Amino acid sequence: MDALIKPLGAATPSDQPDIPPDDPRAEYLAAPIDPNKPRPSRADAEQAVKTLLAYIGEDSTREGLVDTPRRVIEAYDELFQGYHQCPADVLNRTFIEAAGYDDFVLIRDIPFTSHCEHHVMPFYGNAHLAYAPVGRVVGLSKLARLVDIFARRLQTQEHLTAQIAGAIETVLQPRGVAVLVEAEHTCMSVRGIGKEGALTITTSFTGLFHESAHQQERFLSMVRGSRR
């Protein structure tokens, strides 16, 4: 299958575009972390973990915790890798074989895990997204990767939903985008009010999904249809 690169000037890790920070496209066309910006060292980060362990009354030198600071920082590198990834990189490769297709494409039940920016505690669930392509379509796995890029940053669910829709809208320029995210927040289920199983649902609609109640209803019906 031959692929074409849609000429939208997407960033690559080594060649990010010069986009003003106040440009609304900025968070979609470039990774949010400037590789040249000074950051604390790994040793500094591990020392911060030791400080937190001491704060709760633990001894970071005991056998079970000796390697915990290193493990925590390694986990952070994995859980928050989205700060070093560019959304446009995964969406910029499109295919023309679907030219003539005139309905929307829906991917349902994309699992994700993110972290609440208020408590740095996990929230997890599923994202459902659809877009109405114009001439070209993007690989289905790329849309799942897009969800992970934004999820692997400190987030609110509302912003996560808007970012997914905004990136698809900005890079693919479809006739419309629909996103529904449903998630359980551990900052609500395992602390505070302790309401395990409570789901938060957020949506974002653009283009034909924003303008047409019928298309919204079709999207929601297909998302809520028979589950596997």
mmCIF file of N, CA and C in Angstrom, residues 28 112 123 126-129 146-147 150-151 155-168 177-183 185 200-206 219:
data_model
loop_
_atom_site.group_PDB
_atom_site.id
_atom_site.type_symbol
_atom_site.label_atom_id
_atom_site.label_comp_id
_atom_site.label_asym_id
_atom_site.label_seq_id
_atom_site.Cartn_x
_atom_site.Cartn_y
_atom_site.Cartn_z
ATOM 1 N N TYR A 28 -0.119 20.835 18.737
ATOM 2 C CA TYR A 28 -0.346 19.686 17.867
ATOM 3 C C TYR A 28 0.800 19.448 16.887
ATOM 4 N N PHE A 112 -6.731 3.672 27.556
ATOM 5 C CA PHE A 112 -5.620 4.569 27.874
ATOM 6 C C PHE A 112 -5.506 4.687 29.392
ATOM 7 N N PHE A 123 -5.808 8.225 36.006
ATOM 8 C CA PHE A 123 -7.183 8.014 35.563
ATOM 9 C C PHE A 123 -7.110 7.207 34.276
ATOM 10 N N ASN A 126 -11.507 4.576 28.332
ATOM 11 C CA ASN A 126 -11.510 4.339 26.890
ATOM 12 C C ASN A 126 -11.824 5.635 26.151
ATOM 13 N N ALA A 127 -11.172 5.781 25.007
ATOM 14 C CA ALA A 127 -11.466 6.893 24.106
ATOM 15 C C ALA A 127 -12.129 6.333 22.856
ATOM 16 N N HIS A 128 -13.129 7.059 22.352
ATOM 17 C CA HIS A 128 -13.823 6.702 21.124
ATOM 18 C C HIS A 128 -13.722 7.922 20.212
ATOM 19 N N LEU A 129 -13.280 7.723 18.982
ATOM 20 C CA LEU A 129 -13.117 8.884 18.113
ATOM 21 C C LEU A 129 -13.514 8.551 16.680
ATOM 22 N N LEU A 146 -2.053 8.452 18.877
ATOM 23 C CA LEU A 146 -2.331 9.843 19.217
ATOM 24 C C LEU A 146 -2.932 9.953 20.613
ATOM 25 N N VAL A 147 -3.869 9.072 20.929
ATOM 26 C CA VAL A 147 -4.469 9.063 22.265
ATOM 27 C C VAL A 147 -3.376 8.878 23.314
ATOM 28 N N PHE A 150 -1.087 12.084 24.080
ATOM 29 C CA PHE A 150 -1.665 13.078 24.985
ATOM 30 C C PHE A 150 -1.935 12.507 26.379
ATOM 31 N N ALA A 151 -2.275 11.206 26.444
ATOM 32 C CA ALA A 151 -2.552 10.600 27.745
ATOM 33 C C ALA A 151 -1.292 10.510 28.597
ATOM 34 N N GLN A 155 -2.585 15.639 32.958
ATOM 35 C CA GLN A 155 -3.756 16.029 32.192
ATOM 36 C C GLN A 155 -4.963 16.300 33.074
ATOM 37 N N THR A 156 -5.934 16.979 32.487
ATOM 38 C CA THR A 156 -7.327 16.873 32.903
ATOM 39 C C THR A 156 -8.033 16.125 31.772
ATOM 40 N N GLN A 157 -9.096 15.434 32.105
ATOM 41 C CA GLN A 157 -9.808 14.691 31.059
ATOM 42 C C GLN A 157 -10.393 15.631 30.020
ATOM 43 N N GLU A 158 -10.835 16.796 30.471
ATOM 44 C CA GLU A 158 -11.409 17.765 29.534
ATOM 45 C C GLU A 158 -10.379 18.196 28.492
ATOM 46 N N HIS A 159 -9.165 18.489 28.966
ATOM 47 C CA HIS A 159 -8.117 18.928 28.036
ATOM 48 C C HIS A 159 -7.690 17.785 27.126
ATOM 49 N N LEU A 160 -7.591 16.576 27.685
ATOM 50 C CA LEU A 160 -7.239 15.409 26.870
ATOM 51 C C LEU A 160 -8.211 15.244 25.708
ATOM 52 N N THR A 161 -9.501 15.379 25.993
ATOM 53 C CA THR A 161 -10.527 15.235 24.961
ATOM 54 C C THR A 161 -10.366 16.303 23.878
ATOM 55 N N ALA A 162 -10.151 17.544 24.314
ATOM 56 C CA ALA A 162 -9.996 18.643 23.363
ATOM 57 C C ALA A 162 -8.719 18.502 22.540
ATOM 58 N N GLN A 163 -7.653 18.001 23.150
ATOM 59 C CA GLN A 163 -6.395 17.840 22.427
ATOM 60 C C GLN A 163 -6.510 16.791 21.327
ATOM 61 N N ILE A 164 -7.145 15.669 21.640
ATOM 62 C CA ILE A 164 -7.304 14.617 20.631
ATOM 63 C C ILE A 164 -8.069 15.165 19.429
ATOM 64 N N ALA A 165 -9.207 15.822 19.712
ATOM 65 C CA ALA A 165 -10.010 16.384 18.622
ATOM 66 C C ALA A 165 -9.245 17.469 17.872
ATOM 67 N N GLY A 166 -8.540 18.319 18.602
ATOM 68 C CA GLY A 166 -7.821 19.422 17.978
ATOM 69 C C GLY A 166 -6.699 18.956 17.072
ATOM 70 N N ALA A 167 -5.980 17.921 17.475
ATOM 71 C CA ALA A 167 -4.885 17.417 16.651
ATOM 72 C C ALA A 167 -5.414 16.822 15.351
ATOM 73 N N ILE A 168 -6.472 16.026 15.437
ATOM 74 C CA ILE A 168 -7.050 15.436 14.229
ATOM 75 C C ILE A 168 -7.567 16.540 13.307
ATOM 76 N N VAL A 177 -14.823 16.048 13.326
ATOM 77 C CA VAL A 177 -14.220 15.143 14.304
ATOM 78 C C VAL A 177 -15.174 14.988 15.477
ATOM 79 N N ALA A 178 -15.260 13.764 15.989
ATOM 80 C CA ALA A 178 -16.035 13.487 17.198
ATOM 81 C C ALA A 178 -15.173 12.679 18.151
ATOM 82 N N VAL A 179 -15.123 13.094 19.406
ATOM 83 C CA VAL A 179 -14.341 12.376 20.418
ATOM 84 C C VAL A 179 -15.192 12.242 21.682
ATOM 85 N N LEU A 180 -15.230 11.037 22.223
ATOM 86 C CA LEU A 180 -15.862 10.788 23.519
ATOM 87 C C LEU A 180 -14.863 10.022 24.374
ATOM 88 N N VAL A 181 -14.622 10.534 25.574
ATOM 89 C CA VAL A 181 -13.697 9.888 26.506
ATOM 90 C C VAL A 181 -14.454 9.583 27.787
ATOM 91 N N GLU A 182 -14.326 8.341 28.261
ATOM 92 C CA GLU A 182 -14.928 7.949 29.532
ATOM 93 C C GLU A 182 -13.839 7.346 30.401
ATOM 94 N N ALA A 183 -13.761 7.788 31.664
ATOM 95 C CA ALA A 183 -12.642 7.359 32.502
ATOM 96 C C ALA A 183 -13.032 7.355 33.970
ATOM 97 N N HIS A 185 -11.367 8.069 37.674
ATOM 98 C CA HIS A 185 -10.271 8.842 38.256
ATOM 99 C C HIS A 185 -9.958 8.317 39.652
ATOM 100 N N THR A 200 -16.389 9.485 34.480
ATOM 101 C CA THR A 200 -16.503 10.842 33.947
ATOM 102 C C THR A 200 -16.508 10.742 32.422
ATOM 103 N N ILE A 201 -17.443 11.436 31.779
ATOM 104 C CA ILE A 201 -17.585 11.386 30.328
ATOM 105 C C ILE A 201 -17.437 12.790 29.766
ATOM 106 N N THR A 202 -16.577 12.933 28.758
ATOM 107 C CA THR A 202 -16.357 14.218 28.100
ATOM 108 C C THR A 202 -16.437 14.015 26.586
ATOM 109 N N THR A 203 -16.849 15.061 25.885
ATOM 110 C CA THR A 203 -16.987 14.971 24.430
ATOM 111 C C THR A 203 -16.439 16.232 23.763
ATOM 112 N N SER A 204 -16.087 16.086 22.499
ATOM 113 C CA SER A 204 -15.705 17.222 21.671
ATOM 114 C C SER A 204 -16.157 16.939 20.249
ATOM 115 N N PHE A 205 -16.835 17.921 19.616
ATOM 116 C CA PHE A 205 -17.340 17.767 18.257
ATOM 117 C C PHE A 205 -16.908 18.962 17.414
ATOM 118 N N THR A 206 -16.463 18.683 16.200
ATOM 119 C CA THR A 206 -16.136 19.758 15.264
ATOM 120 C C THR A 206 -16.800 19.467 13.928
ATOM 121 N N PHE A 219 -22.900 8.841 15.796
ATOM 122 C CA PHE A 219 -21.646 8.566 16.484
ATOM 123 C C PHE A 219 -21.902 7.958 17.859
#
